[in-house]
Short mmCIF file of C-alpha atoms (C1' of nucleotides) in Angstrom, two decimals:
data_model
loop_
_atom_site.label_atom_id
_atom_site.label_comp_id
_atom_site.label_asym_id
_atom_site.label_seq_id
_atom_site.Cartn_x
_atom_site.Cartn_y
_atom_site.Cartn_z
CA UNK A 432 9.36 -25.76 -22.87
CA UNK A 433 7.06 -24.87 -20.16
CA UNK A 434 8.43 -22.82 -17.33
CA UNK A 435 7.00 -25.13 -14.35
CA UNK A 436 7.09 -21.39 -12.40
CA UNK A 437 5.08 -20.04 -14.44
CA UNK A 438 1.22 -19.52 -14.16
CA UNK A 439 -1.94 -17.39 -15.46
CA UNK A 440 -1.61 -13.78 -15.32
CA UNK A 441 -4.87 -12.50 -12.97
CA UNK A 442 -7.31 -11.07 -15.66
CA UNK A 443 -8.74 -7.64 -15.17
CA UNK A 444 -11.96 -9.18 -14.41
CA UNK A 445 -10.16 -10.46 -11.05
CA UNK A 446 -9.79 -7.19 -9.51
CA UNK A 447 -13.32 -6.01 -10.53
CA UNK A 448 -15.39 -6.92 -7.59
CA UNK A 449 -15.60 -5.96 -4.13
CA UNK A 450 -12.20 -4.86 -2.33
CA UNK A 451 -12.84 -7.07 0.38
CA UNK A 452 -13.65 -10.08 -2.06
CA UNK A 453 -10.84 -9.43 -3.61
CA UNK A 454 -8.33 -8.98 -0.85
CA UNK A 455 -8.10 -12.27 0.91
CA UNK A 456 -8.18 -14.39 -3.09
CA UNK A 457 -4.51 -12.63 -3.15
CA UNK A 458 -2.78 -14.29 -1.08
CA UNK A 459 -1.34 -17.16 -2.47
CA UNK A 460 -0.73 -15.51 -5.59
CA UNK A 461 2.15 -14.21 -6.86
CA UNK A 462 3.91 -10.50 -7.50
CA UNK A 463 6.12 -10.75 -10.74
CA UNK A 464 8.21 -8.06 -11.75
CA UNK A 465 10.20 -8.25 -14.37
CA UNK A 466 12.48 -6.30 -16.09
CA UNK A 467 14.23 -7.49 -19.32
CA UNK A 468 14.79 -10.46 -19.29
CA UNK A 469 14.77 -11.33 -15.56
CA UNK A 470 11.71 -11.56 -13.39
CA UNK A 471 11.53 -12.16 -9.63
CA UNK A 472 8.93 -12.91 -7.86
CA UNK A 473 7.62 -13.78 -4.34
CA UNK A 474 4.29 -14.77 -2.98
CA UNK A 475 2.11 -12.43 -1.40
CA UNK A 476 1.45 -13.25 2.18
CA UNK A 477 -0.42 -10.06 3.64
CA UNK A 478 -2.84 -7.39 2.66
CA UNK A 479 -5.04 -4.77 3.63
CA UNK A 480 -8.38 -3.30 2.11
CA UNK A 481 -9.62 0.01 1.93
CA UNK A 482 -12.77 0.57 0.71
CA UNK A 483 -14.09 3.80 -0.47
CA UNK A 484 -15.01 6.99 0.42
CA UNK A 485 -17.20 5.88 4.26
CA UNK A 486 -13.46 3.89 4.98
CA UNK A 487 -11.34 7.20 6.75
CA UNK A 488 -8.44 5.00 6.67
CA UNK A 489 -8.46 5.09 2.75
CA UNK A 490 -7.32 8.23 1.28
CA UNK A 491 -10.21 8.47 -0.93
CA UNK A 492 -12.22 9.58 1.88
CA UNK A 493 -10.43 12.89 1.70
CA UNK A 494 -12.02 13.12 -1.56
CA UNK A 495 -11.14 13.08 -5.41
CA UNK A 496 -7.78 14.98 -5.32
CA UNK A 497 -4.35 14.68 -8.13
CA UNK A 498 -3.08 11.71 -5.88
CA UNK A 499 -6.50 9.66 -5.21
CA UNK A 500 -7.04 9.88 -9.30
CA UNK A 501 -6.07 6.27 -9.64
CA UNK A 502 -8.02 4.93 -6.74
CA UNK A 503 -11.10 6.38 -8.31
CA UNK A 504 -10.23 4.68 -11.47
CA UNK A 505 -11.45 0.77 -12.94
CA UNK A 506 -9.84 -1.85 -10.91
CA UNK A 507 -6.43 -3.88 -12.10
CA UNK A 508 -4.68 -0.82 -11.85
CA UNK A 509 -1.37 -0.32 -9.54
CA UNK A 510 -1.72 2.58 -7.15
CA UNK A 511 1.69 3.39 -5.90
CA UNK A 512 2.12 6.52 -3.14
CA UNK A 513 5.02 7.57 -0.49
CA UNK A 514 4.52 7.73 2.27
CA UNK A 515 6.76 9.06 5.63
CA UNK A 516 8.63 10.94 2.72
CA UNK A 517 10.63 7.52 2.13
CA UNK A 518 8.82 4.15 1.49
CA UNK A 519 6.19 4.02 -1.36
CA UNK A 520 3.38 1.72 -0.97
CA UNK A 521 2.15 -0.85 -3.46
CA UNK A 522 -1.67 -0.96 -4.02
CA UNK A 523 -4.03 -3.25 -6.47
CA UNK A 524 -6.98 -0.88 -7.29
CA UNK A 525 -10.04 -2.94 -7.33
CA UNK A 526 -13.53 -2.88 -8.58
CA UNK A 527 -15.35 -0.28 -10.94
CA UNK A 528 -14.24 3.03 -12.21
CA UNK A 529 -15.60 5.36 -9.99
CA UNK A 530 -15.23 3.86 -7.08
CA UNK A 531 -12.56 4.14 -5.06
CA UNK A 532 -11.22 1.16 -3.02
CA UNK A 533 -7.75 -0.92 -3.50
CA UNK A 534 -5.85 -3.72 -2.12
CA UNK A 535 -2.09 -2.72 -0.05
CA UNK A 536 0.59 -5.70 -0.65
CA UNK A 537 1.88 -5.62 2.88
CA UNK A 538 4.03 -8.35 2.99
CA UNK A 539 5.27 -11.45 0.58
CA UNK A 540 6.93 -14.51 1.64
CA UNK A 541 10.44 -13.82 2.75
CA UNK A 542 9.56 -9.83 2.98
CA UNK A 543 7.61 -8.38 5.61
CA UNK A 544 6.70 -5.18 5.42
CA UNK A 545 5.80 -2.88 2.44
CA UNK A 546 8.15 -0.39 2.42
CA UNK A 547 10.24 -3.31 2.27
CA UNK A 548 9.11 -5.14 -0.55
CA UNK A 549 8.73 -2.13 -2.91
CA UNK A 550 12.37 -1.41 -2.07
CA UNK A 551 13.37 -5.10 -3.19
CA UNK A 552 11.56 -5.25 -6.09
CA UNK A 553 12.48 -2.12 -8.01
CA UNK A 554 8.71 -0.41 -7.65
CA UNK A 555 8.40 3.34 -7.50
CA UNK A 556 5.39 6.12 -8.46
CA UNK A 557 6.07 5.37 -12.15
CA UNK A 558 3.87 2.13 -11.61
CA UNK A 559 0.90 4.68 -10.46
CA UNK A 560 -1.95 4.34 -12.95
CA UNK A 561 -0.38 1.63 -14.90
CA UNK A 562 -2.56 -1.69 -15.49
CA UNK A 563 -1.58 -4.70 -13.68
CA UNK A 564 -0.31 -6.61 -16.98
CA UNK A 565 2.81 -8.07 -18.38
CA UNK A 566 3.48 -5.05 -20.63
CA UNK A 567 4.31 -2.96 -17.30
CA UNK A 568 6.43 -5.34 -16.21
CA UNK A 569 4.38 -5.66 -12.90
CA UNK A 570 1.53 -8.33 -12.51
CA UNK A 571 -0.02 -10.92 -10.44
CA UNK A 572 0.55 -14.36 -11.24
CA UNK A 573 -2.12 -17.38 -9.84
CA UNK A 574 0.66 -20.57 -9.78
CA UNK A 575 -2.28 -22.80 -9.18
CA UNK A 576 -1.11 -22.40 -5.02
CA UNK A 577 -4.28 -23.43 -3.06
CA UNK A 578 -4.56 -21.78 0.23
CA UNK A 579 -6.55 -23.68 3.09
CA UNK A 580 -9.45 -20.91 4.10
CA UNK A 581 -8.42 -21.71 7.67
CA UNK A 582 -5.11 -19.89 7.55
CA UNK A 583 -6.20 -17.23 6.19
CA UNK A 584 -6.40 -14.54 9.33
CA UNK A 585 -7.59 -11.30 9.72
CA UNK A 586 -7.03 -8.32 11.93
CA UNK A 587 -7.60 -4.35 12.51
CA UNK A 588 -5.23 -2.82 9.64
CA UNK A 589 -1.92 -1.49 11.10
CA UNK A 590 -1.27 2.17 11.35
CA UNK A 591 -4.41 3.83 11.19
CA UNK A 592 -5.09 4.98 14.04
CA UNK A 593 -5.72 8.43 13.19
CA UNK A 594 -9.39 6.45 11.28
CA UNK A 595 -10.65 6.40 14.55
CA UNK A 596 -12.13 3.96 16.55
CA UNK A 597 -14.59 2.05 14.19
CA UNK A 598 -12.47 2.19 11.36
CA UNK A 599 -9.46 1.72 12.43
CA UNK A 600 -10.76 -1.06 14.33
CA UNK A 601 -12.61 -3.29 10.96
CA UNK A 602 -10.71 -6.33 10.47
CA UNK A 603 -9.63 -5.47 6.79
CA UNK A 604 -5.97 -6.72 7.19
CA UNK A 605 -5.63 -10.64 5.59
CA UNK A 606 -2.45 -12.69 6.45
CA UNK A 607 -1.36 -15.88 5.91
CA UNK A 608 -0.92 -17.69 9.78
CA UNK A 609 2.47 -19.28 9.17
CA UNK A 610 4.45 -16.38 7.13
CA UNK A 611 4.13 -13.43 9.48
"C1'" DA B 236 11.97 5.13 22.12
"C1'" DC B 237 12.45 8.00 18.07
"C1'" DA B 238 14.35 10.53 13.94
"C1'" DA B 239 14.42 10.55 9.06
"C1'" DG B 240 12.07 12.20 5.03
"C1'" DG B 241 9.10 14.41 1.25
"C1'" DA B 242 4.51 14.70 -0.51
"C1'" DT B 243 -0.13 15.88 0.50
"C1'" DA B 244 -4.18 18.36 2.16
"C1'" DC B 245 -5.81 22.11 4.30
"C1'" DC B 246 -5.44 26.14 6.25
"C1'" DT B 247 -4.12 31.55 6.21
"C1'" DG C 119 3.43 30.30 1.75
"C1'" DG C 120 2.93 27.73 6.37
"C1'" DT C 121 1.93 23.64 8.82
"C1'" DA C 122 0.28 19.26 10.58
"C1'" DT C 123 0.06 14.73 9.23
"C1'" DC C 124 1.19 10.53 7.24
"C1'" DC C 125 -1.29 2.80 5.03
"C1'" DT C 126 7.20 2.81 7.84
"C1'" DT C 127 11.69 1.43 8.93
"C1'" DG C 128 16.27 1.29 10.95
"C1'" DT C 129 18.86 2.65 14.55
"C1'" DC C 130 19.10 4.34 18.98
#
DNA sequence: ACAAGGATACCT
DNA sequence: GGTATCCTTGTC
């Protein structure tokens, strides 16, 4: 029997294009993490790009270094950092090895915030460097959801304004209107 | 308004 | 080995 929740795990082809191509085609999909035999699940409402080593909001601008590895790695790959010593941030890396540029899962429906969501959903630095499949029990899932272009909105991404003005300022942050 | 909290990058 | 800084949150 077909689990009507269910849908198509995103391929590694999905994350293999432009971060900012990428970016906005996530929301509406879902985060699945599952453990055993349980999964939850939530959809993912808001996101942020950073793109490469120009973008002084993305820590690969600072350079190849130990924690930047993954960014700098082929896309469909979860970067995972902490940051503020206490909340670790969930990242899609996107497009080709090489160059570095990934996706931050900001918010899903029901949890804003992502320190928050990480918290709720189990995910720590052991996810760092680990594909985006269902073997590490942490994927994207499309459920077929269709999201009308027009609700998609953007604005400046939120804390970085140590980028400086024109970075800080690019609208790389993608929400959904009615879930923030 | 602000402290908590630990890793990271970049000095000396 | 020292220090400033950080893709935040909860409580003040």
């Amino acid at each position: 029997m077909m689990n009507l929740q269910s849908g198509t795990i995103l391929a590694p082809e999905f994350y293999k294009k432009p971060v900012l191509a990428v970016a906005p085609e996530l929301l509406g999909k879902f985060l699945v993490r599952q453990t055993g035999q349980t999964a939850i699940s939530a959809m993912i409402t808001e996101v942020e790009a950073y793109d490469g080593p120009e973008d002084l909001a993305c820590h690969a601008s600072k350079g190849r270094t130990a924690r930047t590895e993954t960014m700098f790695g082929e896309g469909g790959h979860w970067y995972v950092y902490l940051v503020y010593g206490m909340h670790e941030m969930l990242n899609i890396v996107t497009g080709e090895a090489g160059y570095p540029a990934a996706v931050l899962i900001r918010g899903l429906e029901g949890i804003n915030g992502p320190g928050r969501l990480t918290k709720r959903f189990g995910i720590g630095r052991e996810f760092n460097g680990l594909p985006a499949a269902i073997d590490a029990g942490l994927y994207i899932e499309d459920r077929g959801m269709t999201i009308d272009p027009a609700r998609i909105k953007t604005s400046p991404r939120i804390g970085v304004d140590y980028a400086g003005p024109i970075w800080s300022g690019k609208p790389y942050r993608f929400y959904l209107e009615d879930s923030v």
